[in-house]
XYZ file of C-alpha atoms in Angstrom:
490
model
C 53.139 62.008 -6.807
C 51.847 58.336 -6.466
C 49.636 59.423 -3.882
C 48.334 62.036 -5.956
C 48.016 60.044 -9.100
C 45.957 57.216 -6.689
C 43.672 60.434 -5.382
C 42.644 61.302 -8.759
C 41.955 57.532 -10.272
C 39.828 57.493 -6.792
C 38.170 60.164 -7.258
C 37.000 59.203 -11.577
C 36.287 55.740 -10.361
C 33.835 57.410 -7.276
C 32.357 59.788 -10.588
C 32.011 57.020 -12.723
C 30.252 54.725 -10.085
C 28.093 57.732 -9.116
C 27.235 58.718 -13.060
C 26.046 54.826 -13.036
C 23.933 54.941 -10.311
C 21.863 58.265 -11.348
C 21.640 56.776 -14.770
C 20.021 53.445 -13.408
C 18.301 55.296 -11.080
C 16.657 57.978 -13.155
C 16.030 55.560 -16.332
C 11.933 55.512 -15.912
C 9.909 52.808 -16.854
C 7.847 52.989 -20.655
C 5.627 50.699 -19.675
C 1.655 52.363 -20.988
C -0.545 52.651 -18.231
C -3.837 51.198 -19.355
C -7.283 51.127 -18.172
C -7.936 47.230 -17.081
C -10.458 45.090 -18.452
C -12.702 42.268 -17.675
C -11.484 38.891 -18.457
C -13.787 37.648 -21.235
C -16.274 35.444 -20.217
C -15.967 32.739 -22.534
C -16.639 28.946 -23.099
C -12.951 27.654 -23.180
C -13.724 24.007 -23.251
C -15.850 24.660 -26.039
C -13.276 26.576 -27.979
C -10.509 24.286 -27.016
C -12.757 21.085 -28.362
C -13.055 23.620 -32.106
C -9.224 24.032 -32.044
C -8.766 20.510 -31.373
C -10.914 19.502 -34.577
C -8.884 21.349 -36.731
C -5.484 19.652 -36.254
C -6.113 16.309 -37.891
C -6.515 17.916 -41.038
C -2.780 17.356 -42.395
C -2.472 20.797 -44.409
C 1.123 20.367 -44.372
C 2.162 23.105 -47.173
C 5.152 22.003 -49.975
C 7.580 23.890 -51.826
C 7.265 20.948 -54.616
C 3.840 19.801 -54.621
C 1.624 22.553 -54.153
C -1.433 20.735 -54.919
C -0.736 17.571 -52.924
C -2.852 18.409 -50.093
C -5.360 20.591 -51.509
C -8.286 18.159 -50.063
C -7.138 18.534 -46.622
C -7.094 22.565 -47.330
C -10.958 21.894 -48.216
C -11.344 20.353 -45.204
C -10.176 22.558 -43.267
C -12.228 25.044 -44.860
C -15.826 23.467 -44.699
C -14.667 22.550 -40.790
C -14.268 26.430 -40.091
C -17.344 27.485 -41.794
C -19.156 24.838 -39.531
C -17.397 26.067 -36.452
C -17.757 29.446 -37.131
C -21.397 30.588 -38.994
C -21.783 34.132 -37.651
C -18.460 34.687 -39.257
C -18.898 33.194 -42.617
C -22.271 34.733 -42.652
C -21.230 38.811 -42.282
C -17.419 38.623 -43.495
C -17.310 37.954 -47.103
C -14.551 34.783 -47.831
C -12.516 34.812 -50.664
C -10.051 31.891 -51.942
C -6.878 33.476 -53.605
C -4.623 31.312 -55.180
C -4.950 27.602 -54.013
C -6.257 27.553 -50.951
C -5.226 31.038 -49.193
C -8.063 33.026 -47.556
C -9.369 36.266 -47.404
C -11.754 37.565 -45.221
C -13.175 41.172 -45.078
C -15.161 42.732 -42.526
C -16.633 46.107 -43.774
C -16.429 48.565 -41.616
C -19.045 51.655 -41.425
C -16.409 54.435 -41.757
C -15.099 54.359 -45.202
C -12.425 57.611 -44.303
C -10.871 55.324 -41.837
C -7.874 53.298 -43.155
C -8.774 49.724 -42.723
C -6.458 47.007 -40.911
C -5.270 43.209 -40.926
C -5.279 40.423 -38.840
C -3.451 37.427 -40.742
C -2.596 33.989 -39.300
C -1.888 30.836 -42.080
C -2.961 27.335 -42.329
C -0.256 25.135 -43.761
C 2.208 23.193 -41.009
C 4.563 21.842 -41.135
C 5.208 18.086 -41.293
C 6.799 15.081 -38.152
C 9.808 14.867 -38.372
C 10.282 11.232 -39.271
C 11.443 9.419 -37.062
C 10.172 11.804 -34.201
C 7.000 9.875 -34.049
C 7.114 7.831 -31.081
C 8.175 10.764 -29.181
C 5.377 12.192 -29.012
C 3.223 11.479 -25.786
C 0.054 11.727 -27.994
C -0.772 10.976 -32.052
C 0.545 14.211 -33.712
C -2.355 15.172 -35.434
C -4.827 14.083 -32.829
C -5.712 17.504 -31.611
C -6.170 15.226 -28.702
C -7.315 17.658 -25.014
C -4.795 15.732 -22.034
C -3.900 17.331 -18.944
C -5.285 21.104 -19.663
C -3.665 21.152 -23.222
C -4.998 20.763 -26.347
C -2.186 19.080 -28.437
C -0.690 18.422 -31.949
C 1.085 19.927 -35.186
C -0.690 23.510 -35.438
C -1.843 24.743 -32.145
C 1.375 26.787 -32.303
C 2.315 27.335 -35.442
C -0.611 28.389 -36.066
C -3.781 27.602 -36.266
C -4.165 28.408 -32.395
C -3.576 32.282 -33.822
C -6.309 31.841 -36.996
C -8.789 30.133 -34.885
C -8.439 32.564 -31.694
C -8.898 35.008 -34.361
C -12.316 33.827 -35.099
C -13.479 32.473 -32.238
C -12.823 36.507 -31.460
C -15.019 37.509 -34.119
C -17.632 35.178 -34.018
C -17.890 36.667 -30.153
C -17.985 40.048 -31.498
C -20.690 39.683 -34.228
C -22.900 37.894 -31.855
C -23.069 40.385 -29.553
C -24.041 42.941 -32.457
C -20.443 44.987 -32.792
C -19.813 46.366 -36.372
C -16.473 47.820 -37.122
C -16.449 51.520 -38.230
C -13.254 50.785 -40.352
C -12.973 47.318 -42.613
C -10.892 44.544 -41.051
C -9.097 41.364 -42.773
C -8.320 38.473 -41.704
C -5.555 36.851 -43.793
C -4.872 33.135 -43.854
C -2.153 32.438 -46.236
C -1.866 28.430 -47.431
C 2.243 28.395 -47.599
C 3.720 29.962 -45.437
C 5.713 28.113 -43.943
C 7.749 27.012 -47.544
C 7.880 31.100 -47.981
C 3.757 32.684 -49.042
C 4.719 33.347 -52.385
C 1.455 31.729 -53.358
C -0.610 32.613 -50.738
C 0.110 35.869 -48.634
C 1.894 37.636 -51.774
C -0.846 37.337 -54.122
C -3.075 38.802 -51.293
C -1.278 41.688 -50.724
C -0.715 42.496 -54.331
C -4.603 42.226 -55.309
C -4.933 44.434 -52.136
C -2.827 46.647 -53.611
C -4.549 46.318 -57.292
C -8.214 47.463 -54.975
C -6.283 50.694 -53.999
C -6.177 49.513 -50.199
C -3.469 50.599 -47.506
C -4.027 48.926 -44.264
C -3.523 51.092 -41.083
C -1.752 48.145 -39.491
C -1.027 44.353 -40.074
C -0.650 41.836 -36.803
C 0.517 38.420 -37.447
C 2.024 35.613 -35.715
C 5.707 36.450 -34.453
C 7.346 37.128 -30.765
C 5.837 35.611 -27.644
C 4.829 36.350 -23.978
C 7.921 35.177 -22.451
C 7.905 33.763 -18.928
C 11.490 32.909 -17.139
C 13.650 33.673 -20.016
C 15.131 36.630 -19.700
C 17.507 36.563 -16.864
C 17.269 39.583 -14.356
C 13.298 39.710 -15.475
C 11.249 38.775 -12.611
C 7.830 39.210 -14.911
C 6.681 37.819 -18.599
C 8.268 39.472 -21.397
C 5.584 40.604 -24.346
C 7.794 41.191 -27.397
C 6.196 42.672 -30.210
C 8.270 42.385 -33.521
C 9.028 45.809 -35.570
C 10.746 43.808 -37.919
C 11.916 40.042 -39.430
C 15.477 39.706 -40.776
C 16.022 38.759 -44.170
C 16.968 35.200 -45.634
C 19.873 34.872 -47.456
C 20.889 31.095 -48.767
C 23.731 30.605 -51.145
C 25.151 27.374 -52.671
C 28.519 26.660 -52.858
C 30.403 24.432 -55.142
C 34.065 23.531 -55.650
C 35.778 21.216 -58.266
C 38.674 19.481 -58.800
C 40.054 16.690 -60.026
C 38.863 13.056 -58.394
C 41.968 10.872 -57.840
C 42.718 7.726 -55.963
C 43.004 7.922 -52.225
C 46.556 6.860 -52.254
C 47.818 9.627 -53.938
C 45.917 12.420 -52.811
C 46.296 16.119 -54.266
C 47.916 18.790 -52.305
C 45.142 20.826 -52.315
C 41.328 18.700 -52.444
C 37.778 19.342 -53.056
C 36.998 18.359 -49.412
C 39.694 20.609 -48.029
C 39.275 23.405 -49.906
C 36.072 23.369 -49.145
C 36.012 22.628 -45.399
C 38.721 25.278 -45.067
C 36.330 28.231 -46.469
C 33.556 27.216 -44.608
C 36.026 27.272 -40.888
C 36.444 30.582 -42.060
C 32.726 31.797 -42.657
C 32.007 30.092 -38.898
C 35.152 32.188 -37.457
C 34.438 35.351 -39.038
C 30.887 36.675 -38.390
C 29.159 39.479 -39.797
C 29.680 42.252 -37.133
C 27.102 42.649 -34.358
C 25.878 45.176 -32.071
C 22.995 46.368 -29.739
C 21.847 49.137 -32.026
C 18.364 49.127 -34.121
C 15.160 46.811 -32.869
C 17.631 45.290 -30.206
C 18.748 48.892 -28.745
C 15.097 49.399 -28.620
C 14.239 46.567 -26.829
C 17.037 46.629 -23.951
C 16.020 50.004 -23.508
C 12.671 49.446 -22.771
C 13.445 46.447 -20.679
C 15.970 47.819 -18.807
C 14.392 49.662 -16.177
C 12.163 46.562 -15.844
C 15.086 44.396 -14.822
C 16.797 43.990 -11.237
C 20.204 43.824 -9.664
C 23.189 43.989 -11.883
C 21.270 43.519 -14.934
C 19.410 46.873 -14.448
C 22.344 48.498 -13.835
C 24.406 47.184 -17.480
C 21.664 47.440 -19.546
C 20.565 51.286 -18.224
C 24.306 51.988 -18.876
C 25.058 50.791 -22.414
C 27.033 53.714 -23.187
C 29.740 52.085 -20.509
C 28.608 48.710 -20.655
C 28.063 47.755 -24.335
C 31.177 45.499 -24.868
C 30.362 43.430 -21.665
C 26.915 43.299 -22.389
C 27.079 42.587 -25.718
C 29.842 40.020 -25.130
C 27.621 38.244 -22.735
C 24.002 37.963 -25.275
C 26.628 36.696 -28.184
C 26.597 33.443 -25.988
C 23.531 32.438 -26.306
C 22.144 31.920 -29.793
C 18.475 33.175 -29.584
C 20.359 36.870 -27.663
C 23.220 37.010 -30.499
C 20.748 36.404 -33.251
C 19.581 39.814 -32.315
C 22.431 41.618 -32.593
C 23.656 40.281 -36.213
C 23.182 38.759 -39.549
C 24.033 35.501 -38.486
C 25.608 32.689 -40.486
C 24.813 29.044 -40.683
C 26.196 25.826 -42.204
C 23.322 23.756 -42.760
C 24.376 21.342 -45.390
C 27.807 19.634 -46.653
C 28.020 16.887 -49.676
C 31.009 15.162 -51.018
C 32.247 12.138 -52.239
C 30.607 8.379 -51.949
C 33.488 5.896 -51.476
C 36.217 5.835 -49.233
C 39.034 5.625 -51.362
C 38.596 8.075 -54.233
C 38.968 11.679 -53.255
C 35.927 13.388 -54.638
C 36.233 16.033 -57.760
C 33.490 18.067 -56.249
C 32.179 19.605 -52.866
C 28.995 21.071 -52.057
C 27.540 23.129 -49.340
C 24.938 25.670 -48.463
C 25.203 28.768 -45.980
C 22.128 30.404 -44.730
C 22.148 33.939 -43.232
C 19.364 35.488 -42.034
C 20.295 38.907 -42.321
C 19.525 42.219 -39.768
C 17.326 45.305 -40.706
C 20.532 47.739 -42.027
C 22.145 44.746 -44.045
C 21.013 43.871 -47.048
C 21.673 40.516 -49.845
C 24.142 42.316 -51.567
C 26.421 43.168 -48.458
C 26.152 39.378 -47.095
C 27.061 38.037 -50.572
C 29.871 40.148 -50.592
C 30.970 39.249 -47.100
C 30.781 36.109 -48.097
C 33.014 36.317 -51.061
C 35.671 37.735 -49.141
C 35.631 35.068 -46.451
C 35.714 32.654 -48.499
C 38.773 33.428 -49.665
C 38.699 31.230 -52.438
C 37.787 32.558 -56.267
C 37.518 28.417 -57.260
C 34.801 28.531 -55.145
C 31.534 29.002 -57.440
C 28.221 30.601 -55.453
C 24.605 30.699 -56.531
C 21.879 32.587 -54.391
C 18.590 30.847 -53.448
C 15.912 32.133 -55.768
C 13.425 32.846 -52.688
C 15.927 35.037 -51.009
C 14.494 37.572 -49.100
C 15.528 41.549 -47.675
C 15.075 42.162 -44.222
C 11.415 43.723 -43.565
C 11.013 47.629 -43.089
C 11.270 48.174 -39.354
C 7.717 49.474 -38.249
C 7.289 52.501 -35.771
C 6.335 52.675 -32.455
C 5.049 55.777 -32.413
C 2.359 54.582 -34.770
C -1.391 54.060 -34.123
C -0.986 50.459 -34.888
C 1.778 49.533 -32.545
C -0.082 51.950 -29.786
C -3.419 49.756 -30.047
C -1.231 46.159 -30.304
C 0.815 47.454 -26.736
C -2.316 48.847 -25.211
C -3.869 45.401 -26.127
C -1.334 43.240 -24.660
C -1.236 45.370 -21.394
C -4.760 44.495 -20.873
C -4.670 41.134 -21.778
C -1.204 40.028 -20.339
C -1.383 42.722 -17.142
C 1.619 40.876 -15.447
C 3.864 41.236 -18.764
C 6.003 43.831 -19.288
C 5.846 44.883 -22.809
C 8.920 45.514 -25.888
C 9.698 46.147 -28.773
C 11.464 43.491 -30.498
C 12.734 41.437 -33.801
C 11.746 38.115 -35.570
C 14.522 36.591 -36.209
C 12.103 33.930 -38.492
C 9.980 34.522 -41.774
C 6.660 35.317 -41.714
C 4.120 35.944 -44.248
C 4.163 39.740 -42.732
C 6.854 40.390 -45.011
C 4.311 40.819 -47.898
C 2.484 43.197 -46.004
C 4.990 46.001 -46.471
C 3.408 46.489 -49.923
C 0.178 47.976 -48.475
C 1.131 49.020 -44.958
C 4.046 50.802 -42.920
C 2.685 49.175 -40.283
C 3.746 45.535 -39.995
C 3.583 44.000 -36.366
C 4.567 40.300 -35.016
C 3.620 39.127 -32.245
C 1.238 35.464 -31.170
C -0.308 35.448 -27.650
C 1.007 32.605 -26.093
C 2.963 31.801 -22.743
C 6.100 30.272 -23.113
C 8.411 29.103 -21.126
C 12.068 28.516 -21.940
C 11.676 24.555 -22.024
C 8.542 25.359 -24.386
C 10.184 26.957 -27.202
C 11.422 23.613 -28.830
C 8.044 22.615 -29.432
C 7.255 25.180 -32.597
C 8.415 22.778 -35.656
C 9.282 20.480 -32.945
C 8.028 17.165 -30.796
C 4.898 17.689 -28.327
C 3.444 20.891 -29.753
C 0.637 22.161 -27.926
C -1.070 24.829 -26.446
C -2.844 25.208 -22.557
C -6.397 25.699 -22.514
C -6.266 28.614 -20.333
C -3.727 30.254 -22.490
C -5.794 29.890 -24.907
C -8.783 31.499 -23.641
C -6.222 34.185 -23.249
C -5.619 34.357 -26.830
C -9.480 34.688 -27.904
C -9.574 37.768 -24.884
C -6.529 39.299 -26.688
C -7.560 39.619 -30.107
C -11.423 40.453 -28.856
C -9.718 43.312 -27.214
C -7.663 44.669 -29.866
C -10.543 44.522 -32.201
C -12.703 46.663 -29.719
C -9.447 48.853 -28.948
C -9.488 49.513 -33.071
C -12.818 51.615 -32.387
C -10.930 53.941 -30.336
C -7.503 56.425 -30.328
C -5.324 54.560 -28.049
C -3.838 55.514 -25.028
């Protein structure tokens, strides 16, 4: 009998192992076949010299002060008009709101539905402090070592002036669109384009237009950070997740130290807040994330080929493994963050009232009301008064793939990046995309640049900068997709 029972676990495990190995095996790549191109013969000192003049110009954006650096916006905006004349001279510039801008391109074809290219202007500020480590002046734009450097060659006037320095190609070699094209440069978004990129899309809207497609800044060419991924990774974002801040307040009454309460402000407080770390909104590899593990998957090598073609068997090991590293398990999940704690202001009186803020950004299929009431329950604690962040947000519509837009962006980035592989994917930050869904079903993310893992903490961070040669990569990648607009893609 034991025999018997050890021939038949034998024989499943042999079944099992076998139904793997077809799986892997027979999982075929969706990588598009594309027709190469020639790399685009281009100036790039000259281009990286125009980028470089338009980082000093401090148009750090502010939730309070809208105004405060409106003359830096002007700037700015006489600079590009300088830099760029064939531009300013066929696309016709308008200035919504403060200092957001809207460019149109008509096309020939009025049937065709037109499309968007946005980027923004506003950056954010150092963080103080962080000066000195800096190896150059932050807003230098200074060129060192095959980079140009400084606050907004990321994030993201590399993307608005690649954008142009596209254009300004295109016009002077006599191309004319057959359908209208718009380049959107919002002047807030990084304190959340409710000035800027909103009020474009809803006088958009008010014209009667509905854009085709929208690209704007969002996932990268990855090189060396996904592990079992011997080329770049091209991610293009479907989707952003929501943003979801609430403020939390608990009183009680203050009392001297040496006779504390039972139950305090501090505690109470600290006690909820353990639990909202320890109890996570549920993840999984389903949605944009499914998507994109399926489409790497048969990209991938050795073991990692074989879990990720196999997710119907592998899922809780897989998924176990991504939920280590933050950037993998904010994929799979709203996730939940403590980001600020206040209470008391002298060591011997026990405080009458805690405060604290949670911020979730929140995954396409959840929505406010389902975090808020995930986060009553965890909180466990009715004294416990909550008030949501006026500028809270719903995740974005997830965008097709199966759509002409997202067929011209991959096509595109094929060309362009031919060693990439290329993904769907989701933005786990805010963009001013999210206004887009008002005129388009079409809402892409995705910025041109290399980046390797050690590279990533230099968006909002210390050392921002971009390589020349990337760059001239950038310029070739949004020439192309222009050009690529003119035709059905592949």
């Amino acid at each position: 009998m034991i025999k018997r029972i050890f021939q038949v676990l034998l024989l499943a495990v042999l079944l099992l192992a076998a139904a793997v190995a077809v799986k892997t095996w027979r999982t075929p790549s969706r990588q598009l076949a594309v027709r190469p191109v020639a790399k685009l013969d281009i100036d790039a000192q000259a281009a990286a010299k125009r980028l470089s003049g338009a980082i000093p110009f401090r148009t750090v954006s502010s939730l309070d002060d809208p105004k405060g650096n409106n003359a830096e916006f002007d700037k700015l905006h006489a600079y590009l008009a300088e830099k760029f004349p064939k531009l300013h001279a066929s696309l016709k510039k308008e200035v919504i709101g403060d200092k957001a801008l809207l460019y149109t391109w008509q096309g020939s074809d009025p049937a065709r539905k037109p499309v968007a290219l946005m980027a923004h202007q506003d950056m954010v500020p150092i963080a103080p402090g962080t000066e000195k480590a800096w190896s150059v002046e932050p807003f230098s734009g200074e060129i060192k070592d095959g980079y140009i450097w400084g606050r907004g060659t990321l994030d993201n006037k590399g993307n608005l002036l690649a954008q142009m320095e596209a254009i300004e190609l295109l016009i002077g070699k006599g191309f004319k669109p057959k359908q209208t094209i718009y380049l959107i440069a919002g002047d807030d978004e990084e304190v959340t384009g409710l000035r800027g990129a909103l009020p474009i899309a809803e006088l958009l809207k008010s014209r009667g237009v509905e854009l085709d497609w929208v690209l704007d800044e969002g996932l990268l060419v990855l090189d060396g950070v996904l592990p079992g991924l011997g080329q770049p990774a091209a991610l293009i974002g479907l989707a952003e997740k929501g943003y979801a801040t609430f403020f939390l307040t608990l009183d009680t009454a203050p009392s001297h130290s040496s006779m504390p309460a039972q139950h305090t402000a501090i505690g109470g407080m600290s006690k909820a807040l353990a639990n909202l770390e320890a109890h996570q909104m549920p993840g999984a590899i389903k949605g944009v994330a499914g998507e994109m593990f399926g489409t790497l998957a048969p990209e991938m090598s050795g073991v990692n080929r074989v879990m990720l073609s196999n997710l119907w068997l592998t899922a809780p090991l897989v998924q176990g493994q991504l939920e280590k590293s933050p950037s993998s398990n904010a994929m799979l999940r709203t996730t939940t963050a403590l980001t600020i704690v206040r209470a008391g202001n002298k060591d011997n009186v026990l405080p009458g009232r805690a405060e604290a803020a949670v911020n979730f950004r929140v995954l396409p299929g959840d929505t406010l009301a389902s975090v808020e009431a995930h986060l009553r329950k965890t909180l466990d604690n009715d004294a416990i008064q909550i008030k949501a962040y006026p500028g809270n947000s719903e995740p974005s519509p997830v965008s097709p793939t199966d759509s002409t837009g997202y067929r011209t962006i991959e096509q595109t980035v094929r060309q362009a990046f031919p060693d990439a592989v290329v993904a769907p994917g989701l933005m786990t930050a805010a963009t001013d995309s999210r206004h887009m869904s008002l005129i388009s079903k079409s809402v892409y993310r995705f910025s041109p640049f290399r980046m390797k893992s050690e590279d990533l903490a230099r968006f909002h961070g210390t050392n921002e900068r971009v390589s020349i040669a990337n760059y001239a990569e950038m310029i070739g990648f949004y020439h192309q997709l222009l050009l690529n607009t003119e035709q059905p893609p592949l």
